[in-house]
mmCIF file of N, CA and C in Angstrom:
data_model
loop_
_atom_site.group_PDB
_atom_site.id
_atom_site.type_symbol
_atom_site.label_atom_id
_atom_site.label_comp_id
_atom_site.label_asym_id
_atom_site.label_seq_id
_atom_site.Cartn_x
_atom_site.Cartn_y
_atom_site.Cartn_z
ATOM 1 N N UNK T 1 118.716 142.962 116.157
ATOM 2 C CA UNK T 1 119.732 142.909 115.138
ATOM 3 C C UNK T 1 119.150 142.208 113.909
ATOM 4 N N UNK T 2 119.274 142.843 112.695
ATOM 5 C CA UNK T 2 118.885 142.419 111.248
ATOM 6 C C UNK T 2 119.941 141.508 110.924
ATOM 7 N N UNK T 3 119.733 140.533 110.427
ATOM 8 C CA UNK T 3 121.167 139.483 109.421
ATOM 9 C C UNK T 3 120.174 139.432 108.057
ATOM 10 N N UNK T 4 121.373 140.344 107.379
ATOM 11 C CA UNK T 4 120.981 140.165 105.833
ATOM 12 C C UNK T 4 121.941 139.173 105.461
ATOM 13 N N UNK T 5 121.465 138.205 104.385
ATOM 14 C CA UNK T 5 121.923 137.449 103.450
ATOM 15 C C UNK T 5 122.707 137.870 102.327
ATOM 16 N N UNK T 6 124.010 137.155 102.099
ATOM 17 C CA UNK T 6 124.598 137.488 100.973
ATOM 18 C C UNK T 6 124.241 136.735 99.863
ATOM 19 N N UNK T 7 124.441 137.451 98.593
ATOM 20 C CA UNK T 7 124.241 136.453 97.511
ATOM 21 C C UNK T 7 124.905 135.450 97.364
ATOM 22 N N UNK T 8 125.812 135.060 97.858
ATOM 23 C CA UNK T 8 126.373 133.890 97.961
ATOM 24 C C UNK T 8 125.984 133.429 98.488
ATOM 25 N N UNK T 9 125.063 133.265 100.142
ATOM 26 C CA UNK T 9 124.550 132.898 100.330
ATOM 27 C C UNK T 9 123.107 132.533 99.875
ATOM 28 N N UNK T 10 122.556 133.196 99.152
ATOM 29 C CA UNK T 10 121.223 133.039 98.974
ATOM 30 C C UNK T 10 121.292 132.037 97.376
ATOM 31 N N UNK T 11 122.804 132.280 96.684
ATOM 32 C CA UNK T 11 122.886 130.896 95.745
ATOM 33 C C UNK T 11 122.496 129.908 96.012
ATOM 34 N N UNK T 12 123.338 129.706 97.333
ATOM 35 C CA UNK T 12 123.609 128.559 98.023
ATOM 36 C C UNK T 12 122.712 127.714 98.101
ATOM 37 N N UNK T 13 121.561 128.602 98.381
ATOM 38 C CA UNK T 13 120.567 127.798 99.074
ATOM 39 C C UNK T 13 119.224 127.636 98.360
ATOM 40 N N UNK T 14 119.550 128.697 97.295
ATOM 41 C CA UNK T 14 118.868 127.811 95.942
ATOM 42 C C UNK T 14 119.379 126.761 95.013
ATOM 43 N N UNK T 15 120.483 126.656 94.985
ATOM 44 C CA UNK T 15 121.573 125.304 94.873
ATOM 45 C C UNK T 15 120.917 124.000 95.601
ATOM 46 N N UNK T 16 120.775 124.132 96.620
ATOM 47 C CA UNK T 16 120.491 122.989 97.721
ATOM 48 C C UNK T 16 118.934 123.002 97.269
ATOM 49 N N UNK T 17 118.175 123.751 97.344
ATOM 50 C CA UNK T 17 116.755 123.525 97.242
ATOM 51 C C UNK T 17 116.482 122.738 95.867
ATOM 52 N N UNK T 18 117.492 123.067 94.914
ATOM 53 C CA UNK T 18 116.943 122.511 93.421
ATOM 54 C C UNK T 18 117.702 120.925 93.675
ATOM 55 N N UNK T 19 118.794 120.634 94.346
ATOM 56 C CA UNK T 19 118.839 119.458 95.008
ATOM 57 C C UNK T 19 117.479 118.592 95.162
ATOM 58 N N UNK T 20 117.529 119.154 96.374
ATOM 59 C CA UNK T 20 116.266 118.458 96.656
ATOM 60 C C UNK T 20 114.909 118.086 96.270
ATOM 61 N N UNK T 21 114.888 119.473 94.873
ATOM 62 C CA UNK T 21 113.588 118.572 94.500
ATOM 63 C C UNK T 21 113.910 117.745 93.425
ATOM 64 N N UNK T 22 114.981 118.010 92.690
ATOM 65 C CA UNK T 22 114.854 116.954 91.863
ATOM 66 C C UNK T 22 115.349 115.377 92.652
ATOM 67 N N UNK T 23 115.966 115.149 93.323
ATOM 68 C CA UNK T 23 116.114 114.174 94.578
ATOM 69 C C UNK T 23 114.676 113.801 94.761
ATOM 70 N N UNK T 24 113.896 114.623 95.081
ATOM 71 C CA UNK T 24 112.765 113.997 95.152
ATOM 72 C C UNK T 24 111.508 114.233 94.956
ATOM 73 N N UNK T 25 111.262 113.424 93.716
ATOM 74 C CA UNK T 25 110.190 114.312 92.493
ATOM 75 C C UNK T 25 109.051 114.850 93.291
ATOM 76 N N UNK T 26 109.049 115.908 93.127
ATOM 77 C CA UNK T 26 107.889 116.815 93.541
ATOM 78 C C UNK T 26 106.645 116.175 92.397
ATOM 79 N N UNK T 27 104.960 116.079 93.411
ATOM 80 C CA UNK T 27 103.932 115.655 92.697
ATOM 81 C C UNK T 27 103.630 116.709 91.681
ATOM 82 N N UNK T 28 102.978 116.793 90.851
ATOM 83 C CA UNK T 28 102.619 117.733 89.865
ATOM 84 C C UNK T 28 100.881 117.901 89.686
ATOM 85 N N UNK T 29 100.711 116.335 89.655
ATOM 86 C CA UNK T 29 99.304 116.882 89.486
ATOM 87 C C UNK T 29 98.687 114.988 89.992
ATOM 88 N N UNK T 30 97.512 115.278 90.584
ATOM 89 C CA UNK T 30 97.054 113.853 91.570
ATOM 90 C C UNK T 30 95.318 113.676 90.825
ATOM 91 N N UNK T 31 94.651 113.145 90.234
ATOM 92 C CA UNK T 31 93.195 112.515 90.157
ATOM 93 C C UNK T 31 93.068 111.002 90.530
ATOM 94 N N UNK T 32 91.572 111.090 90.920
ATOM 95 C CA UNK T 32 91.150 109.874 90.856
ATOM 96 C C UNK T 32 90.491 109.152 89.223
ATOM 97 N N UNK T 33 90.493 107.770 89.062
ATOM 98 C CA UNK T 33 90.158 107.247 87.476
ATOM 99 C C UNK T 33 89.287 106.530 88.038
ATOM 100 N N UNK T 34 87.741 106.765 88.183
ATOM 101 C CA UNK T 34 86.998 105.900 88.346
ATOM 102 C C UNK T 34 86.482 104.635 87.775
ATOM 103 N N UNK T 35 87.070 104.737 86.449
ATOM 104 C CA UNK T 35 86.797 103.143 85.514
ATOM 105 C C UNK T 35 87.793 102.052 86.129
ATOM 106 N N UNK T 36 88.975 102.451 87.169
ATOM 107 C CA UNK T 36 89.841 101.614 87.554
ATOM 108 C C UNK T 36 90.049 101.716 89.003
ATOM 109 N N UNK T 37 89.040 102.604 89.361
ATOM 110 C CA UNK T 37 89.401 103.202 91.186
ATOM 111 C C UNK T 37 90.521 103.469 91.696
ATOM 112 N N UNK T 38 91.059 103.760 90.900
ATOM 113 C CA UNK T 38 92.914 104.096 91.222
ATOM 114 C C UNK T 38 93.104 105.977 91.377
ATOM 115 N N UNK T 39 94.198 105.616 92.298
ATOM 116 C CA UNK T 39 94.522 106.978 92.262
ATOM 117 C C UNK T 39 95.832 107.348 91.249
ATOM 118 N N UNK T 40 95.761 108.424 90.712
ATOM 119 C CA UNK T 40 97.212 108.176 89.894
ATOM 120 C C UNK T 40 97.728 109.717 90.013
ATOM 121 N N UNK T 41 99.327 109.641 90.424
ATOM 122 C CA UNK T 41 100.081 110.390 90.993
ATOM 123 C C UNK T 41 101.026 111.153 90.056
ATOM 124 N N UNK T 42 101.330 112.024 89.489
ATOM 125 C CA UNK T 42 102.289 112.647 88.220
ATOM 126 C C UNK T 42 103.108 113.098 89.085
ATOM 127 N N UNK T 43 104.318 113.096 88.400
ATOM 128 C CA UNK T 43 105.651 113.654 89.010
ATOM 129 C C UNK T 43 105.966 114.548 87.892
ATOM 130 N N UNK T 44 107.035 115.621 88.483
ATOM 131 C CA UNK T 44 107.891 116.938 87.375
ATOM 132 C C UNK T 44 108.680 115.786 86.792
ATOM 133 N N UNK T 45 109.005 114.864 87.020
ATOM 134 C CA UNK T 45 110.229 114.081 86.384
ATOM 135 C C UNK T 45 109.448 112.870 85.405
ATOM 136 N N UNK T 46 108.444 113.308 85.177
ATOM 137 C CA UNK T 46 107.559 112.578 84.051
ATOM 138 C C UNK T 46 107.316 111.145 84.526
ATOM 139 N N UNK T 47 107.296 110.474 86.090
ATOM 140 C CA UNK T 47 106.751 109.611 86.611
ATOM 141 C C UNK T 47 105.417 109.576 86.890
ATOM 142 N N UNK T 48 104.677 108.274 86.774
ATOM 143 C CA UNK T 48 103.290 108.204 86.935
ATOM 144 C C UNK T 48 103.583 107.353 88.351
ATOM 145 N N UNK T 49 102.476 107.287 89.575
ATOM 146 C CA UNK T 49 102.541 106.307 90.763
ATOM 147 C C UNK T 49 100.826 105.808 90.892
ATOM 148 N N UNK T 50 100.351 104.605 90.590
ATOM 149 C CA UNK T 50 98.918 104.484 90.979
ATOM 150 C C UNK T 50 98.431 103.702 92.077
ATOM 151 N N UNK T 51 97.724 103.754 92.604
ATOM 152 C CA UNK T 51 97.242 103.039 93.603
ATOM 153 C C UNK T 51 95.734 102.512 94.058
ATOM 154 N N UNK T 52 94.894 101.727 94.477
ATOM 155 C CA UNK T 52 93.663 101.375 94.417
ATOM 156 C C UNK T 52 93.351 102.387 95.888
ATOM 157 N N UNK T 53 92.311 103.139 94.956
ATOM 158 C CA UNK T 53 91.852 104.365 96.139
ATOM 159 C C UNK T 53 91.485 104.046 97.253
ATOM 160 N N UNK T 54 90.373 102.800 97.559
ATOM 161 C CA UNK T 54 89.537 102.532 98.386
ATOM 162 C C UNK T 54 89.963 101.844 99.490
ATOM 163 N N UNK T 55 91.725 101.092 98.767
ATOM 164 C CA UNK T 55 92.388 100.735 99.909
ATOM 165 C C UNK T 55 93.114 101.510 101.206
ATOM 166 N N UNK T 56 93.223 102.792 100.821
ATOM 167 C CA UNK T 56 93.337 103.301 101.837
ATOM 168 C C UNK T 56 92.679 103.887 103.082
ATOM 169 N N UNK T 57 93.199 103.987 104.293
ATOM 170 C CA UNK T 57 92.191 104.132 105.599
ATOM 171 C C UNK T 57 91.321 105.463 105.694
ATOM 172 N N UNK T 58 90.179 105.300 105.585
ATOM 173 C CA UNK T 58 89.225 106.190 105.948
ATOM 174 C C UNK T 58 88.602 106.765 104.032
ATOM 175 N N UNK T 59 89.513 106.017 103.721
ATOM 176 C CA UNK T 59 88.649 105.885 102.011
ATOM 177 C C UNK T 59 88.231 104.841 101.205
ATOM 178 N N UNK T 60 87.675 103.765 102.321
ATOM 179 C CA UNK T 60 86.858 102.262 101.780
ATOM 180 C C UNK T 60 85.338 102.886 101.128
ATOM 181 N N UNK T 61 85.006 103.350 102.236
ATOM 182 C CA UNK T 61 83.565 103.989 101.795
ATOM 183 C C UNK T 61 83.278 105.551 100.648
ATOM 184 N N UNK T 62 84.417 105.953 100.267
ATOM 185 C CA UNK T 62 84.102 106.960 100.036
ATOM 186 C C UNK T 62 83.258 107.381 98.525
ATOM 187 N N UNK T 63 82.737 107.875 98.146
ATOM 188 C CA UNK T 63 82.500 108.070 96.621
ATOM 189 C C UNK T 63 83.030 108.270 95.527
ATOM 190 N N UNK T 64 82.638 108.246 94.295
ATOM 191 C CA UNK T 64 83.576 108.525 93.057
ATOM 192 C C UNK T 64 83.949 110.248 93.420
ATOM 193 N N UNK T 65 83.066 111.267 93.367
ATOM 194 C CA UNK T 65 82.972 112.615 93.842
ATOM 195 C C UNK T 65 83.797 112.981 94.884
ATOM 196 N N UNK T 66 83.955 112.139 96.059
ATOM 197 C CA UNK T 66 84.593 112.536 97.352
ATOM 198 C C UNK T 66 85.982 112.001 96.733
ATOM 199 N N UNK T 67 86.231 111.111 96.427
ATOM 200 C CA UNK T 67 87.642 110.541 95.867
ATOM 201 C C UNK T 67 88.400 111.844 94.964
ATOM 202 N N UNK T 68 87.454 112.139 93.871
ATOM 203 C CA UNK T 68 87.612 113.179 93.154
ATOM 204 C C UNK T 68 88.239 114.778 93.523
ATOM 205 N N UNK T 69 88.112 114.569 94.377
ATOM 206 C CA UNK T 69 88.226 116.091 95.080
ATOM 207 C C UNK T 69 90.016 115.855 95.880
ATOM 208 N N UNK T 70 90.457 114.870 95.463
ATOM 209 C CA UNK T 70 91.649 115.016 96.118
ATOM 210 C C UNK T 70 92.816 116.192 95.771
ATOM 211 N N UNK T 71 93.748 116.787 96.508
ATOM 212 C CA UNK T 71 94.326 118.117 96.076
ATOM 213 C C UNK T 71 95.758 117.277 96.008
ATOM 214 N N UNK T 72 97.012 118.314 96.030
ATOM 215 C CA UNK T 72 98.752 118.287 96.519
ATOM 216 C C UNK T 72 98.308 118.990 97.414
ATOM 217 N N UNK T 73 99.483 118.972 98.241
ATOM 218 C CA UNK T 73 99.784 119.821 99.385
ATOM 219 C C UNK T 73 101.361 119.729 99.207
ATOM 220 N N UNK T 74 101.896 120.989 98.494
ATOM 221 C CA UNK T 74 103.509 120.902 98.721
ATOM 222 C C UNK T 74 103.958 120.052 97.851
ATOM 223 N N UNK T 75 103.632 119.493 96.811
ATOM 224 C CA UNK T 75 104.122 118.399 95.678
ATOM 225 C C UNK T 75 104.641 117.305 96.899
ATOM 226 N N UNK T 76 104.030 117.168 97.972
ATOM 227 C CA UNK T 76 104.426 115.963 98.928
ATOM 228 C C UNK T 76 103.148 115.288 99.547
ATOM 229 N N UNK T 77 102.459 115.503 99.191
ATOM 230 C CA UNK T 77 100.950 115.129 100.202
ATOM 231 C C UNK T 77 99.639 115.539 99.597
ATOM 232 N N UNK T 78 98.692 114.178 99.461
ATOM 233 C CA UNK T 78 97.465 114.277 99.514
ATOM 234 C C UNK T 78 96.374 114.359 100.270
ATOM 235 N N UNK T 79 95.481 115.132 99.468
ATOM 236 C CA UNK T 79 94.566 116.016 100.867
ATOM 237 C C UNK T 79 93.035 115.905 100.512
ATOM 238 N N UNK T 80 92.219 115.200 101.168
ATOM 239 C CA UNK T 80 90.930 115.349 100.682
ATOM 240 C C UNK T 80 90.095 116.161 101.876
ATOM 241 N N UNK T 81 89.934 117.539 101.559
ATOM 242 C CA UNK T 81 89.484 117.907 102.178
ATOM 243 C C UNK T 81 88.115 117.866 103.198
ATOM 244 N N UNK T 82 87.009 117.750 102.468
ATOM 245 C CA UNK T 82 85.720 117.001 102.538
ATOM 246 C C UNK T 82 85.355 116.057 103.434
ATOM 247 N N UNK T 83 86.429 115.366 103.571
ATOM 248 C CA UNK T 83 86.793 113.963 104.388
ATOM 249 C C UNK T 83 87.603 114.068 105.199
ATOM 250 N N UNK T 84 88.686 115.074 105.671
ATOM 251 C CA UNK T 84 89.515 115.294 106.446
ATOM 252 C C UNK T 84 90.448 113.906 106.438
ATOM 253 N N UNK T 85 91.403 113.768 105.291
ATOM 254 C CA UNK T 85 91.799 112.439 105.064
ATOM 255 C C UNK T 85 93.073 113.123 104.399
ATOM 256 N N UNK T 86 94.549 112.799 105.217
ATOM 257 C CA UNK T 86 95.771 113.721 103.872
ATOM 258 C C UNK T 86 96.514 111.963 103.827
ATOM 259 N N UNK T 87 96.953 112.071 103.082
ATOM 260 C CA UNK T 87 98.547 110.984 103.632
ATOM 261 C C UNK T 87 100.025 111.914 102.563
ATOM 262 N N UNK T 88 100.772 111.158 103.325
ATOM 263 C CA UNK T 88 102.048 111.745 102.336
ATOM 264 C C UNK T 88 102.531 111.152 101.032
ATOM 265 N N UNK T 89 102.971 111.537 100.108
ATOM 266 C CA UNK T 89 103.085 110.985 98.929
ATOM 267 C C UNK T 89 104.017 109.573 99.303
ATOM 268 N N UNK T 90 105.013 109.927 99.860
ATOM 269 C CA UNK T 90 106.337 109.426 99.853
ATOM 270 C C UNK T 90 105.718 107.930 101.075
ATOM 271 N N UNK T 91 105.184 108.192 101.914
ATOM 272 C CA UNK T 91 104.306 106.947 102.952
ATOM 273 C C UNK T 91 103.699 105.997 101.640
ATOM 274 N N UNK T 92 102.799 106.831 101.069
ATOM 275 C CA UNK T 92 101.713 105.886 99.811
ATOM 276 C C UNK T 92 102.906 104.983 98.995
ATOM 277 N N UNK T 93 103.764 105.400 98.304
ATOM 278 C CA UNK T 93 104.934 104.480 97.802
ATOM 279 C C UNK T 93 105.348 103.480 98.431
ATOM 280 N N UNK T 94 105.500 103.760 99.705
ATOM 281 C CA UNK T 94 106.311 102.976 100.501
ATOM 282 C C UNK T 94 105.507 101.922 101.067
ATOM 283 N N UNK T 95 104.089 102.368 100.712
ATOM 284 C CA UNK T 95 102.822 100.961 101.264
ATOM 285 C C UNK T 95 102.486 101.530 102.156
ATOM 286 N N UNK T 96 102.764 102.731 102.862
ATOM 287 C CA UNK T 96 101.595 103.007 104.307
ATOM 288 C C UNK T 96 100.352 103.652 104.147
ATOM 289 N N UNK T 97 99.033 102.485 104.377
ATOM 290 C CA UNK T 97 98.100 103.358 103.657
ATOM 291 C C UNK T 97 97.126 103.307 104.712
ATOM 292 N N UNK T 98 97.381 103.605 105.650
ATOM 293 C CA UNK T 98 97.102 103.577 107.066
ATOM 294 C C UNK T 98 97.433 103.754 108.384
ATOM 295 N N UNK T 99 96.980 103.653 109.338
ATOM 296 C CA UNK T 99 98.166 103.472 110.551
ATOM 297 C C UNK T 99 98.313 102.103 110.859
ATOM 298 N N UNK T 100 99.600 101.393 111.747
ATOM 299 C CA UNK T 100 99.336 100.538 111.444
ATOM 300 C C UNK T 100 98.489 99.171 112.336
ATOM 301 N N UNK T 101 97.801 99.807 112.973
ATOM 302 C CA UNK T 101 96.777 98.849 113.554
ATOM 303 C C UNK T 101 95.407 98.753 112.209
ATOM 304 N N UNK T 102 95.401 100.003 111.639
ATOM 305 C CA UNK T 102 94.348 99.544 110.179
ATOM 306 C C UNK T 102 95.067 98.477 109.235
ATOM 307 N N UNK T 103 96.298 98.662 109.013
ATOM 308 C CA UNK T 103 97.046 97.532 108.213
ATOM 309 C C UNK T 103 97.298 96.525 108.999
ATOM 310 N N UNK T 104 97.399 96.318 109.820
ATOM 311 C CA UNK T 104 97.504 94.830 110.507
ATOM 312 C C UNK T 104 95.635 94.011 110.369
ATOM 313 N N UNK T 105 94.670 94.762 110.648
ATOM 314 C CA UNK T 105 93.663 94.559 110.513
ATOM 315 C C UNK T 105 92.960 94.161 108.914
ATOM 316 N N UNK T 106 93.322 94.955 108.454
ATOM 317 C CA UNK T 106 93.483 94.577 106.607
ATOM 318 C C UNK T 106 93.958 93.363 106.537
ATOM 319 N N UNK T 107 95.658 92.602 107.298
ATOM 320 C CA UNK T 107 96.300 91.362 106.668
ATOM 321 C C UNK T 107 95.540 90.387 107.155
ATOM 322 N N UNK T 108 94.915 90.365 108.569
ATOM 323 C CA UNK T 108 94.481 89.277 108.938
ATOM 324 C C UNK T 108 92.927 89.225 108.047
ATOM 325 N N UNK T 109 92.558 90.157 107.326
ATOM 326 C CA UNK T 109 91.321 89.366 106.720
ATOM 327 C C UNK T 109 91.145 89.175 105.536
ATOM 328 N N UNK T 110 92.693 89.121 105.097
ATOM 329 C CA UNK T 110 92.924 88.691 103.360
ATOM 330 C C UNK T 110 91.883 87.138 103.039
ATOM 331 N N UNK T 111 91.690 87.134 102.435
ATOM 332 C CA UNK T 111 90.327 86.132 101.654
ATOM 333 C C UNK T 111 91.240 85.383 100.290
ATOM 334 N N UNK T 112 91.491 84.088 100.681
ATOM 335 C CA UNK T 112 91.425 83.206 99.382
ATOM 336 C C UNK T 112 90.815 82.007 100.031
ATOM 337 N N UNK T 113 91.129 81.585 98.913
ATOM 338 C CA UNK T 113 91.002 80.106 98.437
ATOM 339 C C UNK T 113 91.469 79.031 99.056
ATOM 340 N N UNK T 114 92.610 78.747 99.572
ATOM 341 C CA UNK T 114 93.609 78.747 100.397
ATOM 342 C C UNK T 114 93.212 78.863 101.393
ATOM 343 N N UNK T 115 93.219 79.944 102.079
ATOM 344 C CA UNK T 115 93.144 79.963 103.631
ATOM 345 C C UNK T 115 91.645 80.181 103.941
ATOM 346 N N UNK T 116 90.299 79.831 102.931
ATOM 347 C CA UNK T 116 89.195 79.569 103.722
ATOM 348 C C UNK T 116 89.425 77.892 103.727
ATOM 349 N N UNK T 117 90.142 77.421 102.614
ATOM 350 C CA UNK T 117 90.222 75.444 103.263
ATOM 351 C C UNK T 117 90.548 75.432 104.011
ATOM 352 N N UNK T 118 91.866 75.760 104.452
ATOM 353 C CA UNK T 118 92.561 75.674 105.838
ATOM 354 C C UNK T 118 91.966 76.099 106.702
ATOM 355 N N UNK T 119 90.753 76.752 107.229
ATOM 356 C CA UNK T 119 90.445 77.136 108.214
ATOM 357 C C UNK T 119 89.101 76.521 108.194
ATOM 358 N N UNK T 120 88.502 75.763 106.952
ATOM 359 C CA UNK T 120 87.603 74.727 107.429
ATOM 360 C C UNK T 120 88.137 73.400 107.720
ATOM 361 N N UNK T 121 89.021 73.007 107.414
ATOM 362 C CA UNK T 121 89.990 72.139 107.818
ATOM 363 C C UNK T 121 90.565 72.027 109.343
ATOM 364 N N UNK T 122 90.848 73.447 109.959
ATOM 365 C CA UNK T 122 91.488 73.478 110.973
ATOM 366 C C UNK T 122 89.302 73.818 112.271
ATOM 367 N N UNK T 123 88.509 73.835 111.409
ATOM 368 C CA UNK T 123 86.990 73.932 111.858
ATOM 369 C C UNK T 123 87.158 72.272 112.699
ATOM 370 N N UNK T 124 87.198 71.166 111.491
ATOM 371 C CA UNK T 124 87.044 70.107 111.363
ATOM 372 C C UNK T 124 88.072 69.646 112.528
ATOM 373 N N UNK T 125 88.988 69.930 112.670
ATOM 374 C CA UNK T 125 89.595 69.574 114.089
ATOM 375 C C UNK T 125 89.862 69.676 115.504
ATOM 376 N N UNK T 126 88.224 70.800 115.003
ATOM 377 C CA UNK T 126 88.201 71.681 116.670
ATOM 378 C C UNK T 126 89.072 72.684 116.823
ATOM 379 N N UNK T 127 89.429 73.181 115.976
ATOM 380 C CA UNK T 127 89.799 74.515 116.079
ATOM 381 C C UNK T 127 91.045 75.012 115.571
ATOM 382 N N UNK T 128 91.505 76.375 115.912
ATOM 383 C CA UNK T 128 92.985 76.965 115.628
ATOM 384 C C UNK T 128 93.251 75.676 117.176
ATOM 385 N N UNK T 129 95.005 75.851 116.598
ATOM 386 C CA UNK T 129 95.768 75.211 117.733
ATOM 387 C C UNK T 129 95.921 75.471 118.818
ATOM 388 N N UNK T 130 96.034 74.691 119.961
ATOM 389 C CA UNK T 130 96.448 76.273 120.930
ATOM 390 C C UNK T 130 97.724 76.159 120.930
ATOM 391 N N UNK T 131 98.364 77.271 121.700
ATOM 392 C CA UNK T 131 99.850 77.592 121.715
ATOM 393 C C UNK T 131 100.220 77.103 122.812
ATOM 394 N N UNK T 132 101.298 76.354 122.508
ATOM 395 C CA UNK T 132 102.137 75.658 123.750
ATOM 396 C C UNK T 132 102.653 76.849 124.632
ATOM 397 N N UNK T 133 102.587 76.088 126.019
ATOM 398 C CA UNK T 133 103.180 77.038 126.843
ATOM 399 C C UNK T 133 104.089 76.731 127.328
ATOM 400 N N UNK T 134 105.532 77.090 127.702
ATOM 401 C CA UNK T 134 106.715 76.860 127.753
ATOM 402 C C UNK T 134 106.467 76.758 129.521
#
């Protein structure tokens, strides 16, 4: 059995589709800026989104060239082919620039000023603490 669509139906549901993208700006166009290592993200709704390229997982090492080559996929997702590396637009906003055992691994080896005293400090007393046991 065939089910054809009525035009009322098929309004409909170009109604709903133009919903949704303006709901949620479709990417337009994605490069890398190597004078700033950022990635920077264009939206149809004349938004810019940037981000430091190298922070993301499986693109610490990568090159200006390999960075370069990033595509869209669907005005929702970036894709470096070359590298077999996508993430979703809408994850990158939201801070997921990894899975998250790579981001947990990233927080614990944040570097200041700060927490190398404290941890020659906590050297000087024989160590991290240990944890009480109940």
């Amino acid at each position: 059995m065939v089910y054809e669509l009525s035009d009322a139906e098929i309004d409909a549901a170009r109604e709903r589709g133009e919903k949704l993208r303006t709901a949620a700006p479709e990417a337009t166009a994605a490069r890398f800026d190597p004078s700033s290592g950022r990635l920077v993200i264009d939206f149809a709704n004349g938004a810019t989104f940037m981000l430091p390229a190298r922070t993301l997982q499986d693109l610490e090492n990568a090159t200006d060239d390999e960075l370069a080559s990033v595509e869209i996929e669907h005005g929702y997702a970036l894709r470096w082919d070359r590298l077999d590396v996508d993430f979703t637009i809408p994850g990158l906003m939201g801070g997921v620039f990894g899975t998250a055992a790579y981001i947990a691994g990233k927080a614990g080896r944040t570097r200041s000023v700060a927490k190398a005293a404290a941890a020659r400090e906590n050297g000087r007393k024989g160590g991290r603490p240990r944890k009480a046991t109940s």
